[in-house]
PDB file of C-alpha atoms and ligand atoms in Angstrom:
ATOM      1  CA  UNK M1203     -33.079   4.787 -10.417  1.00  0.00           C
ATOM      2  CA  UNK M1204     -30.061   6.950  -9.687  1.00  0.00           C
ATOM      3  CA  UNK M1205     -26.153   5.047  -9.795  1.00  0.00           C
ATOM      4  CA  UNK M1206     -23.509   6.992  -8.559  1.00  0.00           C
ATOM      5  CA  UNK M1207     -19.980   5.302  -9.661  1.00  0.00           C
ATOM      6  CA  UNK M1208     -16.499   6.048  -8.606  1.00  0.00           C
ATOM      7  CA  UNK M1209     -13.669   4.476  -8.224  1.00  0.00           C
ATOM      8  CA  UNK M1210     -10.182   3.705  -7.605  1.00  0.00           C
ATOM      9  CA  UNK M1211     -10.523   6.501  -4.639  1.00  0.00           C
ATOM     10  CA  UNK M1212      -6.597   5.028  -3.558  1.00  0.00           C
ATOM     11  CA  UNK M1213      -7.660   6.205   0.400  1.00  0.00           C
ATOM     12  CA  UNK M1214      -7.924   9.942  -0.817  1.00  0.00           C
ATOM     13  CA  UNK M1215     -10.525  10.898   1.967  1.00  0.00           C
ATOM     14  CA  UNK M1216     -10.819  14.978   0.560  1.00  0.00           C
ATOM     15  CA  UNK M1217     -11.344  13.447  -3.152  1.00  0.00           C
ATOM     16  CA  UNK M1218     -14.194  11.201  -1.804  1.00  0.00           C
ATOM     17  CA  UNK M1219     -15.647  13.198   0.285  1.00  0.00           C
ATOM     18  CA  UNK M1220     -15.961  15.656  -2.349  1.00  0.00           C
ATOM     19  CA  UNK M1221     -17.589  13.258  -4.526  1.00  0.00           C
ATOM     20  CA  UNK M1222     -20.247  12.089  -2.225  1.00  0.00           C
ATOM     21  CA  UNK M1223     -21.494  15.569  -1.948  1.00  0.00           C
ATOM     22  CA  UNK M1224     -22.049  15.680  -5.861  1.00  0.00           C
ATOM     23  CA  UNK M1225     -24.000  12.639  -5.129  1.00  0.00           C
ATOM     24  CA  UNK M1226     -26.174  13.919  -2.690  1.00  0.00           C
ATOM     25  CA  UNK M1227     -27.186  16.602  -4.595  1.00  0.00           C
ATOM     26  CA  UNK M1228     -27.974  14.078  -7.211  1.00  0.00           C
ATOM     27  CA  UNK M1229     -29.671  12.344  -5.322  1.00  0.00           C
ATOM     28  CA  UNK M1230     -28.474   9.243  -6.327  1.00  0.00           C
ATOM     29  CA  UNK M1231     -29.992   6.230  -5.092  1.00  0.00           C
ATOM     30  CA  UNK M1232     -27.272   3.672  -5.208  1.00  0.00           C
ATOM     31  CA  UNK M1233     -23.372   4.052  -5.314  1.00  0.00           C
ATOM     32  CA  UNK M1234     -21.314   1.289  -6.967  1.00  0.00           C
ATOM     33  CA  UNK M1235     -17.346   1.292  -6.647  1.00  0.00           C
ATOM     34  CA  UNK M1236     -15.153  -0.077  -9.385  1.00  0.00           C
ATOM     35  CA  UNK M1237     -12.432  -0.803  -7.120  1.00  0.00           C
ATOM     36  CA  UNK M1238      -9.065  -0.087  -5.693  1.00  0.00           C
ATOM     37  CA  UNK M1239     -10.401   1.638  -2.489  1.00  0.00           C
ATOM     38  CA  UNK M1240      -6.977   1.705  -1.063  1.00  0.00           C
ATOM     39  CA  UNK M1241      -3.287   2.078  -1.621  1.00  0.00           C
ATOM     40  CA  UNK M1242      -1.147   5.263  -2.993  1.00  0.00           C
ATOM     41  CA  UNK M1243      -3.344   7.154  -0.222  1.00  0.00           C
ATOM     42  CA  UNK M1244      -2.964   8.233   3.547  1.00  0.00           C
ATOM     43  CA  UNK M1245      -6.978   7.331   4.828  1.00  0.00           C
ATOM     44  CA  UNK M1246      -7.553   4.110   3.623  1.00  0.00           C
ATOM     45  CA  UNK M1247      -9.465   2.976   6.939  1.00  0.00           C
ATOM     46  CA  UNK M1248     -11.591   5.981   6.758  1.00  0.00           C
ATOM     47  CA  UNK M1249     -12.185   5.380   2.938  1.00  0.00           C
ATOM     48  CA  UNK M1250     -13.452   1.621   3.507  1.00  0.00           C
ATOM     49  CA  UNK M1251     -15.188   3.170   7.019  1.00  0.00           C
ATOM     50  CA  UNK M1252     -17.302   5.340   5.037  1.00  0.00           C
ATOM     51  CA  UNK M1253     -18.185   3.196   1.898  1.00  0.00           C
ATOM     52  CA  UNK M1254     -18.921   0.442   4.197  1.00  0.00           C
ATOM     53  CA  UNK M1255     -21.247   2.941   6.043  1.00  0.00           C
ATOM     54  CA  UNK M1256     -22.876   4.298   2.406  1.00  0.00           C
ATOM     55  CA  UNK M1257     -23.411   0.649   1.684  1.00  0.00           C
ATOM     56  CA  UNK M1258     -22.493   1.166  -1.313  1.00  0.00           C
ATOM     57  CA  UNK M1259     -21.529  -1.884  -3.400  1.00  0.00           C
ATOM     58  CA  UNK M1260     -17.340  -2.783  -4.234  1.00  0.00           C
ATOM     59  CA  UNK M1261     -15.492  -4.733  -6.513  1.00  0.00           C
ATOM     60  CA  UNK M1262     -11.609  -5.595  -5.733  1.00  0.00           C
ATOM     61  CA  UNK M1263      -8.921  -3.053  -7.100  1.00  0.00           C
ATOM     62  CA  UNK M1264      -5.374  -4.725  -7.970  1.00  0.00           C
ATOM     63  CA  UNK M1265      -4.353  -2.601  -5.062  1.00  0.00           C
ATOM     64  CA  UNK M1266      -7.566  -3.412  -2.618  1.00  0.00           C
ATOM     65  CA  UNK M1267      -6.253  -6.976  -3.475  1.00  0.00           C
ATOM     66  CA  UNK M1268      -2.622  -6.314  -2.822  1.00  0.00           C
ATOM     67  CA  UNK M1269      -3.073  -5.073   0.563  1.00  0.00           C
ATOM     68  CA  UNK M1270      -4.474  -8.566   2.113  1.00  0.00           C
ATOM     69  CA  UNK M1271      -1.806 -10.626   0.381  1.00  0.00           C
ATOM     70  CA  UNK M1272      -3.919 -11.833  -2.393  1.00  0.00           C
ATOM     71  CA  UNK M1273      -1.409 -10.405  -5.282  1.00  0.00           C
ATOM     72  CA  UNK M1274       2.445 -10.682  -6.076  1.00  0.00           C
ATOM     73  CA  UNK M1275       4.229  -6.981  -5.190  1.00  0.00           C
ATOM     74  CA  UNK M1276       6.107  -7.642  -8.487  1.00  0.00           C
ATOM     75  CA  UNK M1277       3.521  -6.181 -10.572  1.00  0.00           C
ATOM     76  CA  UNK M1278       3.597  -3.093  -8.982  1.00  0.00           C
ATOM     77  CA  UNK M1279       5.873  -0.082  -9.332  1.00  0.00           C
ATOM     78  CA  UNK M1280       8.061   0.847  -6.484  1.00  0.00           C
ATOM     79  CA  UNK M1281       5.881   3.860  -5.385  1.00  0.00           C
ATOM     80  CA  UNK M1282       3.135   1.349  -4.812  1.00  0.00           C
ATOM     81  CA  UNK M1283       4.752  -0.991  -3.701  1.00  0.00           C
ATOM     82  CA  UNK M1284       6.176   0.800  -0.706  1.00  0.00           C
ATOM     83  CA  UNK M1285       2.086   2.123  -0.872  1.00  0.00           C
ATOM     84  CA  UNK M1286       0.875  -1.433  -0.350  1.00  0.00           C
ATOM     85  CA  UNK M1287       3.541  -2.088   2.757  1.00  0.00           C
ATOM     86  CA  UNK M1288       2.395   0.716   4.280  1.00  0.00           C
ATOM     87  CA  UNK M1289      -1.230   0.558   4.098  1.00  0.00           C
ATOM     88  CA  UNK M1290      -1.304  -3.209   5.284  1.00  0.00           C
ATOM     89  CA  UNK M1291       0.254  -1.358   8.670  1.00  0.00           C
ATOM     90  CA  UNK M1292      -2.546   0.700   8.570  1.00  0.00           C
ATOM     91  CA  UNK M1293      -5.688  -1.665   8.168  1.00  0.00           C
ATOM     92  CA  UNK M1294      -7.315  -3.187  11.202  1.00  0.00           C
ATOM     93  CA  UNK M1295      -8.524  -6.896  10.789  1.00  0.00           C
ATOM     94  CA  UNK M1296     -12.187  -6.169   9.709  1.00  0.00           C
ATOM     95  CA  UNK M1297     -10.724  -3.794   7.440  1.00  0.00           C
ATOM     96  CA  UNK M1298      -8.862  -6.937   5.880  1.00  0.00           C
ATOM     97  CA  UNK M1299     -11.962  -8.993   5.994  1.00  0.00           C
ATOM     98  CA  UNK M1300     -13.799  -6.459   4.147  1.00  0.00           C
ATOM     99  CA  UNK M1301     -11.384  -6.054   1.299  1.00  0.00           C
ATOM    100  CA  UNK M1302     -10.745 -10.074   0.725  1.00  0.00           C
ATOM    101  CA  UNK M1303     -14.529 -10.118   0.832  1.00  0.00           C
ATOM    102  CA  UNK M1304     -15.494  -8.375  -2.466  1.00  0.00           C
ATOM    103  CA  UNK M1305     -16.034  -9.656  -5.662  1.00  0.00           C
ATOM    104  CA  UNK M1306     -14.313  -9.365  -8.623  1.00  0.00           C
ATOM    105  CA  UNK M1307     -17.554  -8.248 -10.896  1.00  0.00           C
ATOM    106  CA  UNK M1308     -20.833  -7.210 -10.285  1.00  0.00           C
ATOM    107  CA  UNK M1309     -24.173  -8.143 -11.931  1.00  0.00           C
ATOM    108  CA  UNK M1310     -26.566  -5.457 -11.067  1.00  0.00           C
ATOM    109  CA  UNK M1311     -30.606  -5.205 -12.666  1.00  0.00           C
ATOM    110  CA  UNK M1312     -29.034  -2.424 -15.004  1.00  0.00           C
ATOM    111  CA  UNK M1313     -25.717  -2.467 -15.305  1.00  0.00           C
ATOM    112  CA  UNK M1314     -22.201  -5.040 -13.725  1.00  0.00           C
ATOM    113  CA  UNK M1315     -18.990  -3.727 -12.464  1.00  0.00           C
ATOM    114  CA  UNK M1316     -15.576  -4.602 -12.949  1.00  0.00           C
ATOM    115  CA  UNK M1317     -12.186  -3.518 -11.966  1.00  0.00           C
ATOM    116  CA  UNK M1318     -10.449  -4.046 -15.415  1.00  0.00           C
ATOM    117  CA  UNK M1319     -11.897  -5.820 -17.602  1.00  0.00           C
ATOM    118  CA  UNK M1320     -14.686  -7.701 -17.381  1.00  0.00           C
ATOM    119  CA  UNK M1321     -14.065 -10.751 -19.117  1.00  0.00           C
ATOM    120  CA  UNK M1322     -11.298 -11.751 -17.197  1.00  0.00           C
ATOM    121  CA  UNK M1323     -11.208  -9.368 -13.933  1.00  0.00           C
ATOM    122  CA  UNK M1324      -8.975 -11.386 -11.766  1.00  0.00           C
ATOM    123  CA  UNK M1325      -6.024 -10.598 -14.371  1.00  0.00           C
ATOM    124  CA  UNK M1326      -7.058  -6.843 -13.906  1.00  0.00           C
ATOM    125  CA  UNK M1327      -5.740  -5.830 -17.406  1.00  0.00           C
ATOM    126  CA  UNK M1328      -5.988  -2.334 -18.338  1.00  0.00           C
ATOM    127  CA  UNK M1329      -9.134  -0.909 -21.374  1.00  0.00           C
ATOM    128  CA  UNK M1330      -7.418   1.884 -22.895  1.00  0.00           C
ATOM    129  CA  UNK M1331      -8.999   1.154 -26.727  1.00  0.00           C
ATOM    130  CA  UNK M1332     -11.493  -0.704 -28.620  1.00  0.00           C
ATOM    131  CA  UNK M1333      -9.440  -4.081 -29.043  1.00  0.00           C
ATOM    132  CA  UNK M1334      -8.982  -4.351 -25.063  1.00  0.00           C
ATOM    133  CA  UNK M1335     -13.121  -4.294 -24.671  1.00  0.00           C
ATOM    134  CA  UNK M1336     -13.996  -6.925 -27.146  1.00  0.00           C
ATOM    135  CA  UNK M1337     -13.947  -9.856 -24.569  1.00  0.00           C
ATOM    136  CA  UNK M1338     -15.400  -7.994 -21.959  1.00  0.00           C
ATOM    137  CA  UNK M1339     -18.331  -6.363 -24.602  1.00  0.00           C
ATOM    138  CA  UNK M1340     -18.699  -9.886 -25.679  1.00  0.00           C
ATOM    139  CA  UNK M1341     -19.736 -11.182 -22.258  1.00  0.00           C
ATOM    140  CA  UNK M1342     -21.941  -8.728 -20.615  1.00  0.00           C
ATOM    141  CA  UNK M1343     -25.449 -10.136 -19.780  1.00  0.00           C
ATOM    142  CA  UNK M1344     -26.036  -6.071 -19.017  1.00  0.00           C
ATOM    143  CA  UNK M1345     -25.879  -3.236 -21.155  1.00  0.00           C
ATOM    144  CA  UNK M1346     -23.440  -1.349 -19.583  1.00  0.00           C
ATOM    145  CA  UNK M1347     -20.322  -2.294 -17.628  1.00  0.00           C
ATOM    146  CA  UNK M1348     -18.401   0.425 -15.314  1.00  0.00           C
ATOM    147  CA  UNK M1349     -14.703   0.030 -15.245  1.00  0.00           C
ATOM    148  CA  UNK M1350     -11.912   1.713 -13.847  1.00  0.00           C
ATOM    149  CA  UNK M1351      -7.850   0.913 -13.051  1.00  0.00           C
ATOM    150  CA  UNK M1352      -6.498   3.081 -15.760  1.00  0.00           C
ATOM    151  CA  UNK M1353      -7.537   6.253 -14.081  1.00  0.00           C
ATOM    152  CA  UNK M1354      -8.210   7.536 -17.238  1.00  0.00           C
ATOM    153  CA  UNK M1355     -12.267   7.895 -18.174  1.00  0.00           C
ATOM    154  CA  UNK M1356     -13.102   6.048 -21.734  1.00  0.00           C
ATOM    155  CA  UNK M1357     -16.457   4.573 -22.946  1.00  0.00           C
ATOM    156  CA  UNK M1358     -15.934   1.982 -25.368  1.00  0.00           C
ATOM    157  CA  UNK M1359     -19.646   1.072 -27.275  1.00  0.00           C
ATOM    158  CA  UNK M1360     -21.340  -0.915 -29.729  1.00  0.00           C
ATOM    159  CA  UNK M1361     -24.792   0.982 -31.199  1.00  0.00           C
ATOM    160  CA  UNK M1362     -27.718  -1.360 -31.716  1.00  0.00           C
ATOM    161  CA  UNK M1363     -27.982  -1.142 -35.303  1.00  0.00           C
ATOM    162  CA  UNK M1364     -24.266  -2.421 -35.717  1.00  0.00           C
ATOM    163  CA  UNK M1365     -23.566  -4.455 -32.721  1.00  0.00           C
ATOM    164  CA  UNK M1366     -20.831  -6.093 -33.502  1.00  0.00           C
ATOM    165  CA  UNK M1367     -18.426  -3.101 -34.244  1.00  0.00           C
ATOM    166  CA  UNK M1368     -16.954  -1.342 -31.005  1.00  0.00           C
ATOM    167  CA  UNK M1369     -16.061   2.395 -31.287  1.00  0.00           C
ATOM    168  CA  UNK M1370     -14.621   5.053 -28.686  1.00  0.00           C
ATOM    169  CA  UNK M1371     -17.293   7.260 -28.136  1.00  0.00           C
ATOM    170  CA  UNK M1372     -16.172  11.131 -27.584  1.00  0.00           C
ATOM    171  CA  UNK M1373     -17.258  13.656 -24.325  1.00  0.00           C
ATOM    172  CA  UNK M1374     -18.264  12.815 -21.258  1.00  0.00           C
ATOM    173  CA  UNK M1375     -21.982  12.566 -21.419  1.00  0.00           C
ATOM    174  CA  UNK M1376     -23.286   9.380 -23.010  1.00  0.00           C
ATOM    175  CA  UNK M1377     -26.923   8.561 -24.342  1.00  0.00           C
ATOM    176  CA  UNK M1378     -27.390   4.721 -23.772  1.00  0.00           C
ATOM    177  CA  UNK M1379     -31.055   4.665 -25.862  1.00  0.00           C
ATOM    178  CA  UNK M1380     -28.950   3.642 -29.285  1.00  0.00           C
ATOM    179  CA  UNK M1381     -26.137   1.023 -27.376  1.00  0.00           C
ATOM    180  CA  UNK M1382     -26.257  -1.971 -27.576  1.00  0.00           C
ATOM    181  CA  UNK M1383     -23.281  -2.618 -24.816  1.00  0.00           C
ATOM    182  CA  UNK M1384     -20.928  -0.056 -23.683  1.00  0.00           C
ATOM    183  CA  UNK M1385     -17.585  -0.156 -21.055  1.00  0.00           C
ATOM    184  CA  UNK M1386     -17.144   2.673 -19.416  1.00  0.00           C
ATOM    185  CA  UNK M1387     -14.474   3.645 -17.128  1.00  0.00           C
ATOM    186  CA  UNK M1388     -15.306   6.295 -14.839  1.00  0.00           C
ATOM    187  CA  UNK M1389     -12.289   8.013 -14.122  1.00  0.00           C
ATOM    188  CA  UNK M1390     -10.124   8.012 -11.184  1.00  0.00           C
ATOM    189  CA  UNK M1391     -10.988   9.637  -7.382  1.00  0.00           C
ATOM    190  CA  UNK M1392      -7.995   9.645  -5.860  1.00  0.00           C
ATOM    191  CA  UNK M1393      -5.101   9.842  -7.934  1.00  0.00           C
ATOM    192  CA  UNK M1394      -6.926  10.994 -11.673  1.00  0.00           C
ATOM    193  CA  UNK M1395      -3.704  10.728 -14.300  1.00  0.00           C
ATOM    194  CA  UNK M1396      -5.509  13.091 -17.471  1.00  0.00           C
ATOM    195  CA  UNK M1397      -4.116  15.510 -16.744  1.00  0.00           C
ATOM    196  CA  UNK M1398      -6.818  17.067 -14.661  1.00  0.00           C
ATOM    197  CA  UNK M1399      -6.419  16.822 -10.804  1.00  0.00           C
ATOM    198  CA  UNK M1400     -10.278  17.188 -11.035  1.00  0.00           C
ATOM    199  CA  UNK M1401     -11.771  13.997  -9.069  1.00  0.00           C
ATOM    200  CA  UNK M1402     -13.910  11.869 -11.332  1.00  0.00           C
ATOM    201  CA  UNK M1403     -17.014  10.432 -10.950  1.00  0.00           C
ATOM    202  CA  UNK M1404     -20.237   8.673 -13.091  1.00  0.00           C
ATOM    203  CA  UNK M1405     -23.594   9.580 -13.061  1.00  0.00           C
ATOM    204  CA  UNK M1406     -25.626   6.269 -14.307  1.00  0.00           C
ATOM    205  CA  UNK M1407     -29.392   7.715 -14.837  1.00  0.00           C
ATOM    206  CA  UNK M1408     -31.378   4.179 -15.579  1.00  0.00           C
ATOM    207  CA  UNK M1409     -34.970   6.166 -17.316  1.00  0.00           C
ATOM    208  CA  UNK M1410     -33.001   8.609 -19.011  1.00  0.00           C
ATOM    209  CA  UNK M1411     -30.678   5.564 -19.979  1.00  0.00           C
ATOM    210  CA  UNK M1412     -28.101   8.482 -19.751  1.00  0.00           C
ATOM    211  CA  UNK M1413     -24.184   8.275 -17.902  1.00  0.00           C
ATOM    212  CA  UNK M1414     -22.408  11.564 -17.497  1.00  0.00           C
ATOM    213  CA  UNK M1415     -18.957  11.599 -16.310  1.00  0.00           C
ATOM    214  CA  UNK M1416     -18.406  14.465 -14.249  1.00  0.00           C
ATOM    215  CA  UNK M1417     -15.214  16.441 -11.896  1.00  0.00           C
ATOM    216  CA  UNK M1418     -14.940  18.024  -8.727  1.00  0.00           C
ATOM    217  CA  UNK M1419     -12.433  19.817  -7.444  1.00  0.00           C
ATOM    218  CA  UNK M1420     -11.385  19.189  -3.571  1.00  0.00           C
ATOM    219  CA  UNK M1421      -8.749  19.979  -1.226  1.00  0.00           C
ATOM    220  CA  UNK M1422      -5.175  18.533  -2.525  1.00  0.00           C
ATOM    221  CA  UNK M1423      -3.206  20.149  -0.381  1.00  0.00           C
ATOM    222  CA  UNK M1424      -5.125  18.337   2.622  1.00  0.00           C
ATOM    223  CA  UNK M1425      -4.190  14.936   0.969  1.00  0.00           C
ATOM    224  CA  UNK M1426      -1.064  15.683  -0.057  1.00  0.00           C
ATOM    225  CA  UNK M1427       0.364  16.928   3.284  1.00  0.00           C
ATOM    226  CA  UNK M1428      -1.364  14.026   5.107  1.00  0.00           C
ATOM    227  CA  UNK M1429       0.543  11.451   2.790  1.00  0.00           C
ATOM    228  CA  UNK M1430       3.813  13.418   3.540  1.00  0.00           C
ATOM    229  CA  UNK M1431       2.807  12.922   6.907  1.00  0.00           C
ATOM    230  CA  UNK M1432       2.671   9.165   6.745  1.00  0.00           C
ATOM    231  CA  UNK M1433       6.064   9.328   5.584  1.00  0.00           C
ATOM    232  CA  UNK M1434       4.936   7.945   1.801  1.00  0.00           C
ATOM    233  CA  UNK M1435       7.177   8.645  -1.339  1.00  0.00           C
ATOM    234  CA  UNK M1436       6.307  12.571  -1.639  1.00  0.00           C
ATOM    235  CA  UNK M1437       5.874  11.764  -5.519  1.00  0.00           C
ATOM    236  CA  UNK M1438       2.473  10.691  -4.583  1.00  0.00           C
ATOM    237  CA  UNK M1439       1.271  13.778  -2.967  1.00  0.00           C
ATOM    238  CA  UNK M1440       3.079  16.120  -5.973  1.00  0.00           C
ATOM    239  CA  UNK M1441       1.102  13.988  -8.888  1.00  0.00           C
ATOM    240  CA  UNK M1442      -2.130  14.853  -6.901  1.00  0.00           C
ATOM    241  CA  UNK M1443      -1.610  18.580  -7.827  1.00  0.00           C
ATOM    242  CA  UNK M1444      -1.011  17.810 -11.809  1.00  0.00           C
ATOM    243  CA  UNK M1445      -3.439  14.957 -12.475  1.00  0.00           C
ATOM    244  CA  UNK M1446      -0.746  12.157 -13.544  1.00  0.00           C
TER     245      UNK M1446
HETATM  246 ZN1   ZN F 136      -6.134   2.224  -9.297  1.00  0.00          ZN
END
């Protein structure tokens, strides 16, 4: 068995389109979202079309949750903010229906899915260390959690022969056969802020008990001049280009 991960694709149709490729030629068997499908971007419609189409299985962004009135616009920056307004112009109602529909967490035969943490998604507070994956480590009734929200890829673990201490574990390619739990946050689609413009994406191989988090590069200037187009804050199409 073959996951494909990505998330927080923030309606960046070139970016996901991209990525879906590198899963075809991995063949993978099943694609898992960690959320935020929408907002920041010009195509959310055609993002949720085509993940809807892929059946590929969602959990709610901050953002995907924004967009059908399910979160307060004070926790978001004024960018997206004005993001938010204009994608709920944008969404038709089974769009709407879609995004209110998905869960907060997964619980998959390998592996769950969460936007932030796990723990306590509907809070959707940010992993960026060790302390912030305790809880979420803690609670798993899988070995291995996908995350995203920070845009940043991280994979927090604890080995088997010391469970109970978590440690940031370096590179992008990660050998599960020694972990006892690990949280790992894929990277960001749409809007990656490492300071590579590179979209990110996981590779969750269940017999080789192996995730690899890889980049592909796609059209920016496609995205950027469509959300220009739209008439969103241009900041959003420049930060494509620079990976922030
Ligand atoms: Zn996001």
């Amino acid at each position: 068995m073959k996951y494909g991960i990505l998330g927080d694709v923030h309606a960046n149709l070139s970016a996901l389109r991209a990525v879906l490729d590198r899963f075809k030629t991995h063949r993978v068997d099943r694609i898992l979202s960690v959320g935020d499908v929408v907002g920041y971007g010009a195509a959310p419609s055609e993002c949720i079309a085509i993940l809807r189409e892929l059946g590929a299985r969602v959990v709610k962004g901050n953002h995907d949750a924004a967009c059908v009135n399910e979160m307060d616009l004070a926790y978001f920056n004024a960018y997206a903010r004005t993001a938010v307004t204009w994608t709920r112009t944008q969404l038709s109602r089974e769009d709407c229906t879609w995004l209110a529909r998905l869960p907060l967490t997964l619980d998959l035969e390998d592996c769950s899915v969460a936007h932030g943490t796990y723990h306590r998604p509907e809070r959707f507070d940010y992993v960026q260390g060790e302390s912030d994956a305790e809880a979420s480590l803690d609670r798993l009734p899988t070995p291995v959690c996908f995350v995203g929200h920070s845009h940043v890829p991280i994979a927090l673990v604890r080995l088997e022969d010391d469970p109970l201490r978590t440690a940031r574990a370096e590179g992008s390619d990660f050998d599960l056969a020694e972990v006892h739990r690990a949280l790992i946050n894929v990277g960001s689609v749409g809007q990656p802020r490492d300071d590579d413009p590179r979209a990110a994406y996981g590779i969750f191989d269940v017999e080789e008990q192996r995730v690899v988090i890889e980049r592909v590069r796609y059209d920016i200037e496609v995205e950027a001049r469509r959300i220009r187009a739209a008439g969103l804050p241009p900041v959003l199409a420049d930060r494509l280009y620079h990976g922030v």
